[in-house]
mmCIF file of C-alpha atoms in Angstrom:
data_model
loop_
_atom_site.group_PDB
_atom_site.id
_atom_site.type_symbol
_atom_site.label_atom_id
_atom_site.label_comp_id
_atom_site.label_asym_id
_atom_site.label_seq_id
_atom_site.Cartn_x
_atom_site.Cartn_y
_atom_site.Cartn_z
ATOM 1 C CA MET A 24 -13.284 -12.606 -10.220
ATOM 2 C CA ASP A 25 -10.180 -11.329 -8.851
ATOM 3 C CA THR A 26 -9.600 -9.600 -5.330
ATOM 4 C CA LYS A 27 -9.926 -6.117 -6.797
ATOM 5 C CA ASP A 28 -13.181 -6.792 -8.476
ATOM 6 C CA LYS A 29 -14.657 -8.546 -5.357
ATOM 7 C CA ILE A 30 -13.748 -5.487 -3.214
ATOM 8 C CA GLU A 31 -15.456 -3.137 -5.774
ATOM 9 C CA THR A 32 -18.597 -5.234 -5.759
ATOM 10 C CA LEU A 33 -18.736 -5.307 -2.052
ATOM 11 C CA LYS A 34 -18.469 -1.636 -2.012
ATOM 12 C CA LYS A 35 -21.279 -1.327 -4.598
ATOM 13 C CA ILE A 36 -23.580 -3.358 -2.531
ATOM 14 C CA GLU A 37 -23.038 -1.033 0.510
ATOM 15 C CA ARG A 38 -23.561 2.084 -1.743
ATOM 16 C CA TYR A 39 -26.793 0.442 -3.275
ATOM 17 C CA ILE A 40 -28.201 -0.050 0.170
ATOM 18 C CA ARG A 41 -27.559 3.578 0.937
ATOM 19 C CA GLY A 42 -29.117 4.660 -2.218
ATOM 20 C CA GLU A 43 -25.943 6.186 -3.722
ATOM 21 C CA LEU A 44 -25.874 4.182 -7.057
ATOM 22 C CA SER A 45 -27.217 5.449 -10.485
ATOM 23 C CA GLN A 46 -29.679 3.424 -12.444
ATOM 24 C CA LYS A 47 -26.931 2.222 -14.697
ATOM 25 C CA GLU A 48 -24.706 1.130 -11.800
ATOM 26 C CA ILE A 49 -27.811 -0.682 -10.208
ATOM 27 C CA ASP A 50 -28.324 -2.542 -13.420
ATOM 28 C CA GLU A 51 -24.584 -3.530 -13.578
ATOM 29 C CA LEU A 52 -24.797 -4.691 -9.999
ATOM 30 C CA TRP A 53 -27.644 -6.902 -10.592
ATOM 31 C CA VAL A 54 -25.751 -8.591 -13.427
ATOM 32 C CA GLU A 55 -23.049 -9.341 -10.865
ATOM 33 C CA PHE A 56 -25.706 -10.796 -8.635
ATOM 34 C CA LEU A 57 -26.657 -13.172 -11.425
ATOM 35 C CA LYS A 58 -23.097 -14.217 -12.013
ATOM 36 C CA ASN A 59 -22.204 -14.517 -8.322
ATOM 37 C CA PRO A 60 -25.186 -15.655 -6.147
ATOM 38 C CA GLU A 61 -23.093 -15.321 -3.070
ATOM 39 C CA TYR A 62 -23.071 -11.566 -3.496
ATOM 40 C CA TYR A 63 -26.810 -11.457 -3.575
ATOM 41 C CA GLU A 64 -26.788 -13.367 -0.337
ATOM 42 C CA TRP A 65 -24.701 -10.673 1.273
ATOM 43 C CA PHE A 66 -27.025 -8.091 -0.042
ATOM 44 C CA GLU A 67 -30.103 -9.912 1.386
ATOM 45 C CA THR A 68 -28.587 -10.369 4.734
ATOM 46 C CA GLU A 69 -27.401 -6.761 5.054
ATOM 47 C CA LEU A 70 -30.992 -5.545 4.096
ATOM 48 C CA HIS A 71 -32.440 -7.747 6.683
ATOM 49 C CA LEU A 72 -30.246 -6.359 9.413
ATOM 50 C CA ARG A 73 -31.022 -2.842 8.584
ATOM 51 C CA SER A 74 -34.760 -3.659 8.400
ATOM 52 C CA LEU A 75 -34.505 -5.047 11.926
ATOM 53 C CA ALA A 76 -32.654 -1.915 13.131
ATOM 54 C CA ARG A 77 -35.314 0.358 11.426
ATOM 55 C CA LYS A 78 -38.184 -1.434 13.224
ATOM 56 C CA GLY A 79 -36.369 -0.968 16.570
ATOM 57 C CA ASP A 80 -36.517 -4.772 17.341
ATOM 58 C CA ASN A 81 -34.846 -5.357 20.708
ATOM 59 C CA PRO A 82 -32.963 -8.659 20.837
ATOM 60 C CA LEU A 83 -33.260 -8.732 24.555
ATOM 61 C CA VAL A 84 -35.537 -11.416 25.959
ATOM 62 C CA LYS A 85 -38.840 -10.497 27.473
ATOM 63 C CA GLU A 86 -40.059 -12.940 30.160
ATOM 64 C CA LEU A 87 -43.740 -13.472 30.411
ATOM 65 C CA PRO A 88 -45.515 -15.136 33.395
ATOM 66 C CA ASP A 89 -47.341 -18.430 32.834
ATOM 67 C CA THR A 90 -50.334 -19.674 34.679
ATOM 68 C CA SER A 91 -48.185 -21.396 37.312
ATOM 69 C CA GLY A 92 -46.563 -18.171 38.272
ATOM 70 C CA GLU A 93 -43.228 -19.150 36.751
ATOM 71 C CA THR A 94 -41.735 -17.144 33.895
ATOM 72 C CA LYS A 95 -40.956 -18.359 30.435
ATOM 73 C CA GLU A 96 -39.339 -16.835 27.286
ATOM 74 C CA GLU A 97 -41.632 -15.717 24.503
ATOM 75 C CA PRO A 98 -40.956 -18.017 21.562
ATOM 76 C CA SER A 99 -41.220 -15.262 18.926
ATOM 77 C CA LYS A 100 -38.676 -13.290 20.819
ATOM 78 C CA ILE A 101 -36.265 -16.245 20.881
ATOM 79 C CA LYS A 102 -36.686 -16.557 17.230
ATOM 80 C CA SER A 103 -36.093 -12.840 16.740
ATOM 81 C CA ILE A 104 -32.970 -13.094 18.791
ATOM 82 C CA ARG A 105 -31.584 -15.898 16.623
ATOM 83 C CA THR A 106 -32.471 -13.906 13.489
ATOM 84 C CA TRP A 107 -30.721 -10.763 14.960
ATOM 85 C CA ILE A 108 -27.638 -12.652 15.835
ATOM 86 C CA ILE A 109 -27.339 -14.358 12.408
ATOM 87 C CA ALA A 110 -27.812 -11.139 10.536
ATOM 88 C CA ALA A 111 -25.478 -9.211 12.891
ATOM 89 C CA ALA A 112 -22.882 -11.850 12.438
ATOM 90 C CA ALA A 113 -23.187 -11.644 8.618
ATOM 91 C CA SER A 114 -22.973 -7.848 8.702
ATOM 92 C CA VAL A 115 -19.793 -8.251 10.731
ATOM 93 C CA LEU A 116 -18.384 -10.760 8.194
ATOM 94 C CA PHE A 117 -19.203 -8.392 5.360
ATOM 95 C CA VAL A 118 -17.109 -5.701 6.950
ATOM 96 C CA ILE A 119 -14.347 -8.149 7.829
ATOM 97 C CA GLY A 120 -14.396 -9.586 4.319
ATOM 98 C CA LEU A 121 -13.810 -6.107 2.879
ATOM 99 C CA GLN A 122 -10.910 -5.613 5.336
ATOM 100 C CA LEU A 123 -9.395 -9.038 4.660
ATOM 101 C CA PHE A 124 -9.507 -8.469 0.885
ATOM 102 C CA SER A 125 -7.844 -5.121 1.348
ATOM 103 C CA VAL A 126 -5.152 -6.451 3.631
ATOM 104 C CA SER A 127 -4.511 -9.301 1.384
ATOM 105 C CA GLU A 128 -4.186 -6.966 -1.677
ATOM 106 C CA GLN A 129 -1.772 -4.775 0.300
ATOM 107 C CA GLU A 130 0.363 -7.529 1.484
ATOM 108 C CA SER A 131 0.577 -8.950 -2.069
ATOM 109 C CA GLN A 132 1.789 -5.494 -3.338
ATOM 110 C CA ASN A 133 4.368 -5.203 -0.554
ATOM 111 C CA ARG A 134 5.813 -8.511 -1.536
ATOM 112 C CA TRP A 135 6.594 -6.920 -4.983
ATOM 113 C CA ALA A 136 8.671 -4.301 -3.477
ATOM 114 C CA LEU A 137 12.287 -4.679 -2.163
ATOM 115 C CA ALA A 138 12.413 -6.013 1.312
ATOM 116 C CA SER A 139 15.479 -3.920 1.928
ATOM 117 C CA ILE A 140 18.128 -2.226 -0.040
ATOM 118 C CA GLU A 141 21.747 -3.437 0.120
ATOM 119 C CA HIS A 142 24.220 -1.155 1.919
ATOM 120 C CA THR A 143 26.513 -1.455 -1.032
ATOM 121 C CA GLU A 144 24.159 0.818 -2.928
ATOM 122 C CA MET A 145 25.047 3.653 -0.697
ATOM 123 C CA LEU A 146 27.385 6.362 -2.110
ATOM 124 C CA GLY A 147 30.605 7.387 -0.456
ATOM 125 C CA ALA A 148 32.821 10.368 -1.082
ATOM 126 C CA ASP A 149 35.482 10.043 -3.784
ATOM 127 C CA ILE A 150 38.675 10.560 -1.660
ATOM 128 C CA LEU A 151 41.130 9.335 -4.303
ATOM 129 C CA ARG A 152 43.295 12.320 -4.876
ATOM 130 C CA SER A 153 46.687 13.037 -6.289
ATOM 131 C CA ASP A 154 49.526 13.610 -3.807
ATOM 132 C CA GLU A 155 49.185 17.355 -4.333
ATOM 133 C CA GLU A 156 45.584 17.459 -3.302
ATOM 134 C CA GLU A 157 44.206 17.192 0.213
ATOM 135 C CA VAL A 158 41.172 15.346 1.194
ATOM 136 C CA SER A 159 38.497 17.665 2.467
ATOM 137 C CA ASP A 160 37.036 17.354 5.986
ATOM 138 C CA PHE A 161 33.693 17.100 4.380
ATOM 139 C CA ASP A 162 34.547 14.012 2.368
ATOM 140 C CA ILE A 163 36.049 12.411 5.477
ATOM 141 C CA SER A 164 32.837 13.081 7.372
ATOM 142 C CA VAL A 165 30.785 11.543 4.498
ATOM 143 C CA ASN A 166 32.739 8.351 4.765
ATOM 144 C CA GLU A 167 32.532 8.226 8.468
ATOM 145 C CA ALA A 168 28.773 8.413 8.253
ATOM 146 C CA LEU A 169 28.906 5.714 5.687
ATOM 147 C CA SER A 170 30.967 3.577 7.881
ATOM 148 C CA ALA A 171 28.431 3.985 10.783
ATOM 149 C CA ALA A 172 25.703 2.821 8.344
ATOM 150 C CA TYR A 173 27.880 -0.373 7.414
ATOM 151 C CA GLU A 174 28.147 -0.981 11.218
ATOM 152 C CA GLU A 175 24.386 -0.973 11.364
ATOM 153 C CA GLN A 176 24.409 2.113 13.682
ATOM 154 C CA TYR A 177 21.535 3.516 11.634
ATOM 155 C CA GLU A 178 20.402 6.385 13.870
ATOM 156 C CA GLU A 179 23.993 7.761 14.036
ATOM 157 C CA ALA A 180 24.367 7.368 10.276
ATOM 158 C CA ILE A 181 21.142 9.267 9.691
ATOM 159 C CA GLU A 182 22.003 12.040 12.073
ATOM 160 C CA LYS A 183 25.480 12.537 10.506
ATOM 161 C CA PHE A 184 24.125 12.463 6.873
ATOM 162 C CA SER A 185 21.289 14.824 7.752
ATOM 163 C CA PHE A 186 23.777 17.295 9.053
ATOM 164 C CA LEU A 187 26.107 16.827 6.055
ATOM 165 C CA PHE A 188 23.274 17.330 3.631
ATOM 166 C CA GLU A 189 22.706 20.848 4.940
ATOM 167 C CA GLN A 190 26.339 21.564 4.775
ATOM 168 C CA ALA A 191 27.090 20.049 1.312
ATOM 169 C CA PRO A 192 29.027 22.569 -0.798
ATOM 170 C CA SER A 193 27.714 20.976 -4.215
ATOM 171 C CA GLU A 194 24.552 19.451 -5.602
ATOM 172 C CA LEU A 195 26.441 16.283 -6.523
ATOM 173 C CA GLN A 196 27.352 15.798 -2.916
ATOM 174 C CA ARG A 197 23.711 16.358 -1.865
ATOM 175 C CA VAL A 198 22.759 13.821 -4.446
ATOM 176 C CA LYS A 199 24.920 11.192 -2.764
ATOM 177 C CA ILE A 200 23.851 12.068 0.663
ATOM 178 C CA GLY A 201 20.225 12.229 -0.213
ATOM 179 C CA MET A 202 20.489 8.652 -1.723
ATOM 180 C CA ASN A 203 22.103 7.394 1.463
ATOM 181 C CA LEU A 204 19.409 8.937 3.680
ATOM 182 C CA GLY A 205 16.766 7.454 1.391
ATOM 183 C CA ILE A 206 18.202 3.944 1.652
ATOM 184 C CA LEU A 207 18.585 4.164 5.490
ATOM 185 C CA HIS A 208 15.049 5.241 6.037
ATOM 186 C CA TYR A 209 13.745 2.638 3.538
ATOM 187 C CA ASN A 210 15.514 -0.195 5.506
ATOM 188 C CA LEU A 211 14.001 1.180 8.708
ATOM 189 C CA GLY A 212 10.395 0.907 7.049
ATOM 190 C CA GLU A 213 10.149 4.684 7.063
ATOM 191 C CA TYR A 214 8.924 4.749 3.326
ATOM 192 C CA GLU A 215 7.396 8.206 3.379
ATOM 193 C CA THR A 216 10.760 9.815 4.489
ATOM 194 C CA ALA A 217 12.629 7.627 2.154
ATOM 195 C CA LYS A 218 10.369 8.600 -0.672
ATOM 196 C CA SER A 219 11.096 12.277 0.019
ATOM 197 C CA HIS A 220 14.772 11.851 -0.120
ATOM 198 C CA PHE A 221 14.628 9.750 -3.417
ATOM 199 C CA ARG A 222 12.362 12.399 -4.845
ATOM 200 C CA GLN A 223 14.935 15.186 -4.040
ATOM 201 C CA VAL A 224 17.615 13.088 -5.843
ATOM 202 C CA VAL A 225 15.718 12.489 -9.079
ATOM 203 C CA ASN A 226 14.784 16.266 -9.006
ATOM 204 C CA ALA A 227 18.313 17.397 -8.876
ATOM 205 C CA GLU A 228 19.681 19.435 -11.848
ATOM 206 C CA GLU A 229 23.168 17.742 -11.478
ATOM 207 C CA ILE A 230 22.948 13.948 -11.367
ATOM 208 C CA ASP A 231 24.597 11.119 -13.453
ATOM 209 C CA ARG A 232 22.647 8.507 -15.183
ATOM 210 C CA TYR A 233 23.672 5.742 -12.795
ATOM 211 C CA ALA A 234 22.451 7.613 -9.713
ATOM 212 C CA GLU A 235 19.361 8.653 -11.469
ATOM 213 C CA GLU A 236 18.366 5.194 -12.439
ATOM 214 C CA LYS A 237 18.950 4.027 -8.878
ATOM 215 C CA ALA A 238 16.925 6.712 -7.278
ATOM 216 C CA TRP A 239 13.902 6.152 -9.584
ATOM 217 C CA TRP A 240 14.015 2.467 -8.996
ATOM 218 C CA PHE A 241 14.196 2.917 -5.198
ATOM 219 C CA LEU A 242 11.514 5.550 -5.296
ATOM 220 C CA GLY A 243 9.186 3.248 -7.066
ATOM 221 C CA ASN A 244 9.717 0.573 -4.519
ATOM 222 C CA ALA A 245 8.993 3.030 -1.713
ATOM 223 C CA GLN A 246 5.707 4.043 -3.429
ATOM 224 C CA VAL A 247 4.655 0.576 -3.740
ATOM 225 C CA ASN A 248 5.035 0.107 -0.170
ATOM 226 C CA LEU A 249 2.923 3.252 0.465
ATOM 227 C CA ASN A 250 0.297 1.891 -1.964
ATOM 228 C CA ASP A 251 0.894 4.878 -4.329
ATOM 229 C CA LEU A 252 0.597 2.759 -7.279
ATOM 230 C CA GLU A 253 0.179 5.293 -10.030
ATOM 231 C CA GLU A 254 3.163 7.180 -8.936
ATOM 232 C CA ALA A 255 5.049 3.853 -8.291
ATOM 233 C CA ARG A 256 4.478 2.863 -11.939
ATOM 234 C CA GLU A 257 5.666 6.172 -13.203
ATOM 235 C CA SER A 258 8.904 5.966 -11.170
ATOM 236 C CA VAL A 259 9.538 2.371 -12.079
ATOM 237 C CA PHE A 260 8.950 3.109 -15.811
ATOM 238 C CA ASN A 261 11.565 5.997 -15.601
ATOM 239 C CA ALA A 262 14.070 3.454 -14.069
ATOM 240 C CA TYR A 263 13.250 0.950 -16.838
ATOM 241 C CA SER A 264 13.693 3.628 -19.527
ATOM 242 C CA LEU A 265 17.130 4.471 -18.461
ATOM 243 C CA ASP A 266 18.185 1.047 -19.812
ATOM 244 C CA GLY A 267 20.597 0.270 -16.940
ATOM 245 C CA ARG A 268 21.156 -2.656 -14.438
ATOM 246 C CA PHE A 269 17.625 -2.304 -12.932
ATOM 247 C CA GLN A 270 15.832 -2.708 -16.227
ATOM 248 C CA ASN A 271 14.847 -6.376 -15.815
ATOM 249 C CA PRO A 272 13.405 -6.183 -12.269
ATOM 250 C CA ALA A 273 11.765 -2.735 -13.363
ATOM 251 C CA LEU A 274 10.026 -4.521 -16.194
ATOM 252 C CA SER A 275 8.876 -7.323 -14.018
ATOM 253 C CA LEU A 276 7.349 -4.895 -11.429
ATOM 254 C CA LEU A 277 5.858 -2.768 -14.250
ATOM 255 C CA LYS A 278 3.915 -5.780 -15.559
ATOM 256 C CA LYS A 279 2.440 -6.439 -11.999
ATOM 257 C CA LEU A 280 1.481 -2.731 -11.586
ATOM 258 C CA ASP A 281 -0.232 -2.614 -15.025
ATOM 259 C CA VAL A 282 -2.376 -5.620 -14.074
ATOM 260 C CA ARG A 283 -3.233 -4.167 -10.669
ATOM 261 C CA LEU A 284 -4.052 -0.857 -12.120
ATOM 262 C CA GLY A 285 -6.154 -2.498 -14.901
ATOM 263 C CA TYR A 286 -3.974 -1.341 -17.677
ATOM 264 C CA ILE A 287 -3.543 -4.897 -18.943
ATOM 265 C CA PRO A 288 -5.622 -8.098 -18.310
ATOM 266 C CA SER A 289 -4.176 -10.541 -15.750
ATOM 267 C CA ALA A 290 -3.848 -13.123 -18.601
ATOM 268 C CA GLU A 291 -1.070 -11.107 -20.127
ATOM 269 C CA LEU A 292 1.038 -11.236 -17.058
ATOM 270 C CA GLU A 293 2.282 -14.703 -18.043
#
């Protein structure tokens, strides 16, 4: 049983105890108990703890006087304390187990995504003009912001690009600047903001195939980091479909996402 199935089974146990499962779901859960006795042990332990709680058993020791005038601990209460502690510990482990499974799964997904995006993927202004044409102040400002990014002055670069995005005279220039902002925020771990910028790029009416493929690929990676796996798969598939330089890594990520989403069995990943 893989991590995803374990998490779902543990959640079903919790819902079963709360009386939230249908009869069909209960029958399926008992089949899982037969296949995996350890899950039934969790179920029994959790039930025992809840039973103690309903009875109002107090784990505090009550001291009773003996005939000599001294006090002694009631044996039944000592046993009750031990039972309470074991049950409580098991319940805590149950919750921790769910959390560890979830964290492990999330960390695994994050390793699929790009750790960072190379600065060379950023887009500068085309300032190659004939001798009769003048380079615009806007284009110079774009490349100044790009220079700040190359020098790892990220906050300054973001501030400049954000200003230029609002001032851009054409959509093609906004595409370039939006791409750059997305890359900068991605590398700062600000995936939600990066996602927003990449989304603006792919939604642009004027965009060349090269920039579109790049934006879909980066958008998909940002969504993986945000655990938006359904959206990530769509974005990565769009990058793959454009048949460009990201096609091979996009195909590799698509297979992993399809397994995680249950579209294909894990055996087919090989």
